[in-house]
N, CA, C and O atoms as a GROMACS GRO file, in nm:
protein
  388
    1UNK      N    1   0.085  -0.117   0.000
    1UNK     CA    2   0.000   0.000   0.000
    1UNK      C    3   0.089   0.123   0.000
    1UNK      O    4   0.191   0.129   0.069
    2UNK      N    5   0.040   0.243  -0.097
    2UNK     CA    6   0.152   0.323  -0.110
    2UNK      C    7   0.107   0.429  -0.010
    2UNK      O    8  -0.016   0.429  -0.003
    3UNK      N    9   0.174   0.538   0.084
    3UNK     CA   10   0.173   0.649   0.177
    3UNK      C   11   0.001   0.702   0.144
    3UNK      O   12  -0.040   0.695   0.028
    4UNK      N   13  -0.052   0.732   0.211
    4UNK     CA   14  -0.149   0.797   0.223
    4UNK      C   15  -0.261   0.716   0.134
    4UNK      O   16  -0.367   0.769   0.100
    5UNK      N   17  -0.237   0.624   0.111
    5UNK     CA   18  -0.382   0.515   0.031
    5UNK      C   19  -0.467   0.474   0.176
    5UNK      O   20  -0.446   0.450   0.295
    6UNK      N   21  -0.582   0.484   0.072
    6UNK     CA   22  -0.666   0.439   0.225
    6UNK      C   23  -0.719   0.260   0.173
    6UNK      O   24  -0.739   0.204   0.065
    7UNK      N   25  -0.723   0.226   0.304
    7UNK     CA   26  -0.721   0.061   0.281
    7UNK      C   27  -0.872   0.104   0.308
    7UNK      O   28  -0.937   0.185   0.375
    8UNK      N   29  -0.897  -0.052   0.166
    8UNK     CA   30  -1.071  -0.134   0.205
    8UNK      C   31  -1.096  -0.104   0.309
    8UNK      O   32  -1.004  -0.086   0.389
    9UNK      N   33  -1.220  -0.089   0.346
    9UNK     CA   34  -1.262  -0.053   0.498
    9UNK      C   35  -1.341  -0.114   0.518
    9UNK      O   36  -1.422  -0.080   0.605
   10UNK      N   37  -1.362  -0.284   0.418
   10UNK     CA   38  -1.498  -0.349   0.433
   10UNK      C   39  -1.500  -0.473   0.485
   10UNK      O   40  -1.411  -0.550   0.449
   11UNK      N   41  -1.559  -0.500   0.541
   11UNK     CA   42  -1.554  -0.673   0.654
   11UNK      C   43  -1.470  -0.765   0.569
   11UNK      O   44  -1.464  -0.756   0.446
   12UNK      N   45  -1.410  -0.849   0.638
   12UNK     CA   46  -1.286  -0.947   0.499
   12UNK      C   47  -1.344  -1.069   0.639
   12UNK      O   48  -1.361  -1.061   0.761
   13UNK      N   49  -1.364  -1.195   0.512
   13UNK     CA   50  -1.404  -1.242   0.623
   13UNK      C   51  -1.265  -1.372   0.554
   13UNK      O   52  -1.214  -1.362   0.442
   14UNK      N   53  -1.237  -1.466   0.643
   14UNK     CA   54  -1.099  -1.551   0.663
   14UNK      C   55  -1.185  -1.687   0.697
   14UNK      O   56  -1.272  -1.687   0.784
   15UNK      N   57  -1.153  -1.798   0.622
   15UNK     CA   58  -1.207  -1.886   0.630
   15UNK      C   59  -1.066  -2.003   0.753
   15UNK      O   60  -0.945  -1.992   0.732
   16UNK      N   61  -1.105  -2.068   0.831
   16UNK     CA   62  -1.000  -2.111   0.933
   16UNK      C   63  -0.978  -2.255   0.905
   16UNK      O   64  -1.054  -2.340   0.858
   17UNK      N   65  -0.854  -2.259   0.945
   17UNK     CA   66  -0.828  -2.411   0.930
   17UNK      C   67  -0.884  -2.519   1.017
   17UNK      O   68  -0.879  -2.639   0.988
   18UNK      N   69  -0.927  -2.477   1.104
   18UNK     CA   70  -0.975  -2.520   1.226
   18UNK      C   71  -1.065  -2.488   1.283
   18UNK      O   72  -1.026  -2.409   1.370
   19UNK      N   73  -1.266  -2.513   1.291
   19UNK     CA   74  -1.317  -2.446   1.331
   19UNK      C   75  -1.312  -2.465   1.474
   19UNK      O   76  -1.268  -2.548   1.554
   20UNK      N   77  -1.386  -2.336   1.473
   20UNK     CA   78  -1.402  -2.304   1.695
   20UNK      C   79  -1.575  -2.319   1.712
   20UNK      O   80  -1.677  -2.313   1.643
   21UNK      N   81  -1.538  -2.338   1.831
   21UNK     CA   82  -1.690  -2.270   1.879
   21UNK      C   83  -1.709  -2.138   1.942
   21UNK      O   84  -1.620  -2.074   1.999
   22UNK      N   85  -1.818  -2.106   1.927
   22UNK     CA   86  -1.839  -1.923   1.939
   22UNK      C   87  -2.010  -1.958   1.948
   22UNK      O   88  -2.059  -2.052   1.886
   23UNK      N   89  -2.093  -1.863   2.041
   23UNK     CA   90  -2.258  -1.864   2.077
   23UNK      C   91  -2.295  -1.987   2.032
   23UNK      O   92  -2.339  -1.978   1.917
   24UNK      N   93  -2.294  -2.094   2.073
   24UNK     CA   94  -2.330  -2.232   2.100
   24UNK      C   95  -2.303  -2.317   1.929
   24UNK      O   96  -2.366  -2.408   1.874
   25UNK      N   97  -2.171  -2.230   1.880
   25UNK     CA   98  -2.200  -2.287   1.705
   25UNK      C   99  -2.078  -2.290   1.671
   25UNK      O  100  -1.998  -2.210   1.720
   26UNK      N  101  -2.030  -2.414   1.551
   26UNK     CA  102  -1.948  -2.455   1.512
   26UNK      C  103  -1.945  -2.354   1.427
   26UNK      O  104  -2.031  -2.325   1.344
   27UNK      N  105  -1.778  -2.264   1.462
   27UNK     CA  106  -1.762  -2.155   1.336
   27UNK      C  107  -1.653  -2.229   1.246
   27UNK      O  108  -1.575  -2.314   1.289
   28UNK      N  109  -1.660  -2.181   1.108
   28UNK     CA  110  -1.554  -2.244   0.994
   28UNK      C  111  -1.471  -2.085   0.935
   28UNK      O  112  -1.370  -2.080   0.865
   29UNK      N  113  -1.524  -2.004   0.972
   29UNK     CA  114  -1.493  -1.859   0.900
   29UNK      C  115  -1.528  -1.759   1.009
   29UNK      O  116  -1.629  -1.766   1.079
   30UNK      N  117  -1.429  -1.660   1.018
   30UNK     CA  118  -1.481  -1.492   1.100
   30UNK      C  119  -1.461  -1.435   0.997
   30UNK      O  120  -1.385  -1.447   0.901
   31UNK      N  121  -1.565  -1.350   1.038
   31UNK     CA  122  -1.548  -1.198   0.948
   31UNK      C  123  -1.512  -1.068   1.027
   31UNK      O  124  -1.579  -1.013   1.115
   32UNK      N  125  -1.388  -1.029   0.974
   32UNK     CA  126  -1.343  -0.941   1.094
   32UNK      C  127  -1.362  -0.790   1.000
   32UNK      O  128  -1.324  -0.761   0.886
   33UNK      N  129  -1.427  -0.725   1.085
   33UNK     CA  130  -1.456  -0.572   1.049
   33UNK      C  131  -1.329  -0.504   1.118
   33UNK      O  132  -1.255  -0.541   1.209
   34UNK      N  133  -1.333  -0.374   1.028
   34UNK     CA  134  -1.271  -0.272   1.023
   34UNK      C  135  -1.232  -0.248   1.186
   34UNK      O  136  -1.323  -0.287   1.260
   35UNK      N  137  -1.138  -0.204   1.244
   35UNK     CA  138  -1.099  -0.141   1.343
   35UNK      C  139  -1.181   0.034   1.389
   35UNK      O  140  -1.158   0.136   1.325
   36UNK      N  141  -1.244   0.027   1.471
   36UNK     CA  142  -1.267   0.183   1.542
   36UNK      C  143  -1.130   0.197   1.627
   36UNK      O  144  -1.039   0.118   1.653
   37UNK      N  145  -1.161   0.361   1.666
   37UNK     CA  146  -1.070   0.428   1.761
   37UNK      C  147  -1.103   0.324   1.906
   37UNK      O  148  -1.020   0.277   1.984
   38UNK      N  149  -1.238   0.312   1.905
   38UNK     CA  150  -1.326   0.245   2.068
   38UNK      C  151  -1.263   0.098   2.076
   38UNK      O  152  -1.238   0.029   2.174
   39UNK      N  153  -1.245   0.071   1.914
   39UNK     CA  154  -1.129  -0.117   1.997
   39UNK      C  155  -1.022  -0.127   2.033
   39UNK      O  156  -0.970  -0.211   2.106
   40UNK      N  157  -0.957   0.019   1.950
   40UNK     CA  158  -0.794   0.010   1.975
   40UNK      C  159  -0.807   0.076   2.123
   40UNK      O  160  -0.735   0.014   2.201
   41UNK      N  161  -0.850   0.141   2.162
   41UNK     CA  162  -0.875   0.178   2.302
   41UNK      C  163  -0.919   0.056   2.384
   41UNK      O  164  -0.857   0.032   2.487
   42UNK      N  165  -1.004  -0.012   2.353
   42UNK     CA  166  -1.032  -0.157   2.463
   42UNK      C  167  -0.875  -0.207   2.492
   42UNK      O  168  -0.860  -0.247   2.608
   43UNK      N  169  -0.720  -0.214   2.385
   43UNK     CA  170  -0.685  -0.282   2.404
   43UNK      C  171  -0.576  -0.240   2.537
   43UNK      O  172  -0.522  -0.320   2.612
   44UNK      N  173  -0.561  -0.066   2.540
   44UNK     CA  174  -0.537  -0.019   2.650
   44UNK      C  175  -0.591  -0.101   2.811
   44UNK      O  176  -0.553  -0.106   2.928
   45UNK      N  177  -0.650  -0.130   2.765
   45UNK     CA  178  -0.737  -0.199   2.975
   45UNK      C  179  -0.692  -0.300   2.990
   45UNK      O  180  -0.722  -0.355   3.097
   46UNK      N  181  -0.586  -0.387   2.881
   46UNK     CA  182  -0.532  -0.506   2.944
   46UNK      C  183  -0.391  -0.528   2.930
   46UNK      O  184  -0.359  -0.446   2.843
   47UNK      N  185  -0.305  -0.580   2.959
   47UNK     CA  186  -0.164  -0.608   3.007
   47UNK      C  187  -0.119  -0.728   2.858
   47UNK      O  188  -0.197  -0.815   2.818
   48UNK      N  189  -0.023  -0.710   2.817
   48UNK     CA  190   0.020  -0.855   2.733
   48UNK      C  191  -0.034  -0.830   2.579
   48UNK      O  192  -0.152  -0.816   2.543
   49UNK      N  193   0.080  -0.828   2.502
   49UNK     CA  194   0.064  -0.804   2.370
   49UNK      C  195  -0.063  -0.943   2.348
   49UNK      O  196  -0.178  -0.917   2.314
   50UNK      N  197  -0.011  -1.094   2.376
   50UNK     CA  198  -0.096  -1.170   2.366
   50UNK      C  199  -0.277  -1.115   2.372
   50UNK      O  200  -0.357  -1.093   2.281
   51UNK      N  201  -0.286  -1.108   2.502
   51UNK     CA  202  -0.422  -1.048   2.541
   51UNK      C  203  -0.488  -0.922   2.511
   51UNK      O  204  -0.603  -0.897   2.549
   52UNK      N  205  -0.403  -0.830   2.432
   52UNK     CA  206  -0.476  -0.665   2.351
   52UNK      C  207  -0.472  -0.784   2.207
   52UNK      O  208  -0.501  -0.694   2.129
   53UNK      N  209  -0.465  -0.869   2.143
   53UNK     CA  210  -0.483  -0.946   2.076
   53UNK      C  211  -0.593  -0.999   2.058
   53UNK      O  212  -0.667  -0.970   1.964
   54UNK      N  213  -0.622  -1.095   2.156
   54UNK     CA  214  -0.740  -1.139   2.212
   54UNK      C  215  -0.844  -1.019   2.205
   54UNK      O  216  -0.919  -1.012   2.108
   55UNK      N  217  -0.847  -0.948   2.283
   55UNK     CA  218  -0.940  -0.854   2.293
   55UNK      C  219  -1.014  -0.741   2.184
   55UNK      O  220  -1.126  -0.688   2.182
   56UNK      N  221  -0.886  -0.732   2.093
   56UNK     CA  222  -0.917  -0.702   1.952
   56UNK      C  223  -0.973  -0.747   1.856
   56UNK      O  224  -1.054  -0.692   1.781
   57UNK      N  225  -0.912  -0.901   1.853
   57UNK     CA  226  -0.984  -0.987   1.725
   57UNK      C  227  -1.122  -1.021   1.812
   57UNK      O  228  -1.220  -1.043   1.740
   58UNK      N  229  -1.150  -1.030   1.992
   58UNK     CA  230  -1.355  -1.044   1.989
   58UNK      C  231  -1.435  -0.907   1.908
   58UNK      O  232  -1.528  -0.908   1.827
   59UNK      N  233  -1.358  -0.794   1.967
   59UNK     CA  234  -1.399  -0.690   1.955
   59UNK      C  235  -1.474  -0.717   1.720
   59UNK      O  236  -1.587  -0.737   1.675
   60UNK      N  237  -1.405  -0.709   1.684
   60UNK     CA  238  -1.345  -0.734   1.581
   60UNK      C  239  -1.439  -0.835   1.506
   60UNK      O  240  -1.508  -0.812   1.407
   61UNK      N  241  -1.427  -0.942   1.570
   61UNK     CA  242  -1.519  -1.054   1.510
   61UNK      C  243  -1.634  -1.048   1.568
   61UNK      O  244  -1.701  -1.102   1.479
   62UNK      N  245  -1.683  -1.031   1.622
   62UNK     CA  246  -1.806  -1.058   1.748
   62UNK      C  247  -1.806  -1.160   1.772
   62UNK      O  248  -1.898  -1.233   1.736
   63UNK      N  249  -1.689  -1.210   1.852
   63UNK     CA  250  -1.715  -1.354   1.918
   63UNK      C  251  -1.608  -1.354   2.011
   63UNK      O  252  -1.503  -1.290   2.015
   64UNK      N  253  -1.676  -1.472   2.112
   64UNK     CA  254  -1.618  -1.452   2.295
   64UNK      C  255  -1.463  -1.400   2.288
   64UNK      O  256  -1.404  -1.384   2.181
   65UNK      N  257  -1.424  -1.383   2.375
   65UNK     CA  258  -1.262  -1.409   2.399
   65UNK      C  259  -1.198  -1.529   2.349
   65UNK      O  260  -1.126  -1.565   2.256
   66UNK      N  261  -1.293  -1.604   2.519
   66UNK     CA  262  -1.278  -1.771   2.455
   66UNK      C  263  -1.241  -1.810   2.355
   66UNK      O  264  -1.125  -1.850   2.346
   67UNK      N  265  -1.308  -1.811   2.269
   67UNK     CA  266  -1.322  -1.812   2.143
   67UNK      C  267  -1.206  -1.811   2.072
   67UNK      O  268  -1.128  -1.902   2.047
   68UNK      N  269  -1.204  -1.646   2.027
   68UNK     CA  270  -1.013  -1.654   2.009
   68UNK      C  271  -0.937  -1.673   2.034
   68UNK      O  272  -0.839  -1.652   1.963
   69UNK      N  273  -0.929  -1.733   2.168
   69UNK     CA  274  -0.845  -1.826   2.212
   69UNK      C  275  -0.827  -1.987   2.176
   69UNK      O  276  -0.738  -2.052   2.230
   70UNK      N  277  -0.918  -2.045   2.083
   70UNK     CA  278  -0.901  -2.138   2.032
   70UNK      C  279  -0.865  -2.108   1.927
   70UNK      O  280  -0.839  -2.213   1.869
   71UNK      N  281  -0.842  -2.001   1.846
   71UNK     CA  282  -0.789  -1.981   1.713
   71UNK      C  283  -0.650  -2.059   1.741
   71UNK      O  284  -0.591  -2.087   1.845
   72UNK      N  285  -0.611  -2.092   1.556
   72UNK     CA  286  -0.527  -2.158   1.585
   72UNK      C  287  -0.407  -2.062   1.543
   72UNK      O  288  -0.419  -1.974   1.458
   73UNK      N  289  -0.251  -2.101   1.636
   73UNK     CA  290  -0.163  -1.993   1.573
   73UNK      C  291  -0.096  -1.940   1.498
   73UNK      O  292  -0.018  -1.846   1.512
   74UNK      N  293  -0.143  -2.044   1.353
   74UNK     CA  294  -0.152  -2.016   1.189
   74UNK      C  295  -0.249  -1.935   1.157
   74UNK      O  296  -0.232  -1.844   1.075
   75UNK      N  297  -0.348  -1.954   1.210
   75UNK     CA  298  -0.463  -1.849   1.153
   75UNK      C  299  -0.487  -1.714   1.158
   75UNK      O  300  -0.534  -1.637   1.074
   76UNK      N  301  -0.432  -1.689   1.315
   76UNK     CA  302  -0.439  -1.591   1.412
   76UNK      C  303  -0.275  -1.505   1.321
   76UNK      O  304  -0.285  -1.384   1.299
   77UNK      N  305  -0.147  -1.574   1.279
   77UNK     CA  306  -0.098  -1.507   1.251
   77UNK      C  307  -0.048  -1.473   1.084
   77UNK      O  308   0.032  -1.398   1.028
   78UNK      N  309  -0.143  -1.573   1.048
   78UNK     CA  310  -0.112  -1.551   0.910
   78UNK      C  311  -0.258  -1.533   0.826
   78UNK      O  312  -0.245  -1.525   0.704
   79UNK      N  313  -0.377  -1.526   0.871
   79UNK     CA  314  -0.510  -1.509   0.852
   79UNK      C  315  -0.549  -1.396   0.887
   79UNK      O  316  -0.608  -1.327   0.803
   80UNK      N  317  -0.525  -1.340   1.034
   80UNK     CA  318  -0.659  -1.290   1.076
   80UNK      C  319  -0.522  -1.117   1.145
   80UNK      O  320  -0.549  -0.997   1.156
   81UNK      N  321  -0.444  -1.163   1.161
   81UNK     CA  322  -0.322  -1.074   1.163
   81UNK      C  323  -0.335  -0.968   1.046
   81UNK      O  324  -0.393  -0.859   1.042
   82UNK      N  325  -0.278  -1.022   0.972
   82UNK     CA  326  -0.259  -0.910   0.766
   82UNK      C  327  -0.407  -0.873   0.770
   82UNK      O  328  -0.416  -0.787   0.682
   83UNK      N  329  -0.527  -0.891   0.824
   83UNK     CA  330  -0.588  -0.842   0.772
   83UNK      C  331  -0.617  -0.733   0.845
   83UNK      O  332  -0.664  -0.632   0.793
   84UNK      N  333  -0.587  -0.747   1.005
   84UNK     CA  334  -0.618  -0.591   1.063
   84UNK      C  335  -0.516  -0.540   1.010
   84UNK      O  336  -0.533  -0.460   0.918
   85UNK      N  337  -0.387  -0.570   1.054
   85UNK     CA  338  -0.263  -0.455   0.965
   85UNK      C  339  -0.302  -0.362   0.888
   85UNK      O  340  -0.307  -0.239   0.899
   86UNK      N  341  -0.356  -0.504   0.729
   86UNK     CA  342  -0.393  -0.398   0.649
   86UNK      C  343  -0.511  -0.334   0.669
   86UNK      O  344  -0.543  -0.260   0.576
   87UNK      N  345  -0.580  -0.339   0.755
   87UNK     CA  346  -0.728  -0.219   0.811
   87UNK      C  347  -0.652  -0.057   0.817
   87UNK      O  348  -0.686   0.052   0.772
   88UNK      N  349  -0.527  -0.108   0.899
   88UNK     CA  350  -0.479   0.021   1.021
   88UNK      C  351  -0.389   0.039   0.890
   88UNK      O  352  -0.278   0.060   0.939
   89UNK      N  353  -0.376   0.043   0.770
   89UNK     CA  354  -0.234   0.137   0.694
   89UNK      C  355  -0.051  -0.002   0.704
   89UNK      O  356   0.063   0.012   0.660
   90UNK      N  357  -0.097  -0.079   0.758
   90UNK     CA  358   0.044  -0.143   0.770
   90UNK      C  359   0.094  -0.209   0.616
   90UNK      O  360   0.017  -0.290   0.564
   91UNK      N  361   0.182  -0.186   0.568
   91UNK     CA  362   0.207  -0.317   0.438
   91UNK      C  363   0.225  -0.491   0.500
   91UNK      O  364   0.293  -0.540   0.590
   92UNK      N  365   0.136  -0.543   0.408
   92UNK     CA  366   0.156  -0.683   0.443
   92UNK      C  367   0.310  -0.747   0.504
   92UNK      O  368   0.335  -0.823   0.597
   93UNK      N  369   0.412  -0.663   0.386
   93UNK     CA  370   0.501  -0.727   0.365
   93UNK      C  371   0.593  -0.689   0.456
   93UNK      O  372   0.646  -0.793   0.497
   94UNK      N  373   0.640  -0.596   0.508
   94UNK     CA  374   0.693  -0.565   0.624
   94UNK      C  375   0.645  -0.510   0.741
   94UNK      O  376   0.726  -0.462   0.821
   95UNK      N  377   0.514  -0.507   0.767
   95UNK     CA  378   0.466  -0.478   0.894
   95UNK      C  379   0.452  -0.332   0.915
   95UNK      O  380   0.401  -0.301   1.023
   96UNK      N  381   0.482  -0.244   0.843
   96UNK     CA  382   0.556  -0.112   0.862
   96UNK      C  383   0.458  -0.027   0.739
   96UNK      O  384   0.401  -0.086   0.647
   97UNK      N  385   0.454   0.104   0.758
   97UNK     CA  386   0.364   0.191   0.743
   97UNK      C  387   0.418   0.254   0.613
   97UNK      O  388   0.358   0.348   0.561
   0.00000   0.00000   0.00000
């Protein structure tokens, strides 16, 4: 993404290698929406890169904590990772703005 492009801003949804459960249901796919100012702020109230993680991708997906905590840690970092990045301006390819 080149300086000042604005990224898709539209739900990308990631199909998982592994489904979870989430509100009493076998999930196969999240669809993770766009980032607000109000999630990146949720991730302020907790301690541990791990857990502002967690708390982002429920925020994010609408589904438990729990939940993303069964993601698996292929999915979580090569699925569901690049796609907030690229929400917030990051390039896939080096992480960096």
């Amino acid at each position: 993404m080149q300086p000042n492009e604005i990224p898709n801003m539209e739900p990308v949804t990631v199909e998982l290698s592994q489904p979870i459960q989430a509100h009493g249901e076998t999930i196969h796919q999240l669809t993770i929406h766009p980032p607000k100012v109000k999630h990146l702020k949720m991730m302020d109230a907790v301690k541990g890169d791990t857990q502002k993680t967690i708390v982002l991708v429920s925020a994010l997906a609408n589904i438990p904590q729990s939940s993303v905590e069964e993601v698996t840690g292929f999915d979580m970092a090569q699925k569901i990772a690049p796609v907030i990045s690229n929400f917030l301006g990051a390039s896939q390819e080096t992480g960096e703005n």
